[in-house]
Amino acid sequence: MKRILVTGGSGFIGSNFLNLAVGRFPKWTFINVDKLTYAGNPLSTQSLNAATNYSFERVDICDETAVREVFLKFDPHWVIHFAAESHVDRSIFGPRDFLETNVMGTLTLLEACRGQWSSFDDRLFYHVSTDEVYGSLGAEGLFHETTAYDPSSPYSASKAASDHLVRAYYRTYGLPVKISNCSNNYGPYQFPEKLIPLMILNALEGRPLPVYGTGENVRDWLYVEDHCEAILMVADKGKIGQTYNIGGRAEKKNIDVVTAVCDAVAKATKRDPGDIRSLITFVKDRPGHDFRYAIDSSKVEKELGWRPRVTFASGIAETVDWYLNHRDWVDGIRTGEYKKWIEVNYGQRGQSR
Ligand code: NAD
Ligand code: DAU
């Protein structure tokens, strides 16, 4: 019997996590605390609304009073903290929201744990973080848990700062914390500003496929469900105060990811792959664009027995199928209808289901 507070559960990874965990652990209760920014979509957790062990609170994690009220009402054993501003390009256009949510929001949650938990026994603050805190690799090498932090973008700098804060709360106050730093996720419910869903939808709609720079930059791709399984394992069996790197052992150049998407879309829609590939357009590079990310996940593999199960080829095929078969979700975002739906159902702010 556990009470789990999930922040950012209406976003991409958080909703996949809840869709997996709420059904798997019927005796645990889950509360989703989410501000519903542009990236939060209640339709992504719609199937949970009938579940008796799931509830939702529309709360900004930077709002100390609202966060304290949620803690008083729910008294969580675990806080699994996904909520963040997560898109690197947006952080370059405007860093402020990133610092506010990712740093001050994390601080607000840490303070709530420290203030509201009368004992730290059986409690956990889990920070879901990113491999981007380590900066950029050259052609060789891997990010290890001991790699020095060297973030490049305002997004990764804000995640690095929040990781440091989480560790500071462990060392200073003995707060039971765990951190995982994961590589690029893809799969259902990802907001179509990130590389893979953007390319799928543009390819389906015959629009240009913008590849930054020369397309030589490398990312390590992980299917989102594999990430969620890793989080459950680390939360359950990982050691307090420790960091775990999580990656897919699937390093790919961006141009190869985009051509794989083109071919998967062509196959799924019975179109000519050459026609879709011809939409690829090289555009101005992202400022401060990290060249390569690659994760050494041997710690989580050896200590906890985790392994990614979904190959890149099958994950891409499944993801293309998902976007093809969930046009209502996609159209809701494209037209902005989902935002209107949120205002009708939840009001401007602070209202729960
Ligand atoms: P996302 O942008 O899809 O979702 C973020 C969620 O947080 C949204 O539901 C949004 O409404 C909510 N949110 C934002 N600001 C909030 C605030 N102030 N108060 C309450 N809720 C707020 O992000 P994602 O891709 O699902 O990433 C989730 C977490 O995982 C982030 O912390 C991110 O840094 C980390 N991460 C992501 C990836 C990836 O590839 N997407 C990889 C590694 C780590
Ligand atoms: O590594 C983990 C990180 O992965 C997470 O912490 C971030 O939240 C998540 O957004 C992701 O960051 P990236 O910047 O790597 O993801 P994005 O999908 O924005 O870009 C992936 C790569 O593709 C990157 O090298 C930039 C490039 N790209 C991206 C877009 C949106 C393009 O070439 N064209 C595009 O249109």
Short mmCIF file of C-alpha atoms in Angstrom, two decimals, residues 23 68 122 145 160 187 224 255 266 288 351:
data_model
loop_
_atom_site.label_atom_id
_atom_site.label_comp_id
_atom_site.label_asym_id
_atom_site.label_seq_id
_atom_site.Cartn_x
_atom_site.Cartn_y
_atom_site.Cartn_z
CA GLY A 23 -3.28 -0.57 -13.53
CA ARG A 68 1.63 22.05 0.86
CA ASP A 122 9.53 4.51 3.67
CA GLU A 145 27.25 8.44 -13.29
CA ALA A 160 21.74 20.28 -13.61
CA GLY A 187 6.81 6.83 -28.10
CA VAL A 224 9.34 5.49 -23.27
CA ILE A 255 19.68 12.09 -40.18
CA ALA A 266 6.05 5.08 -46.08
CA GLY A 288 25.09 25.38 -28.58
CA GLN A 351 -9.05 23.07 -9.80
#
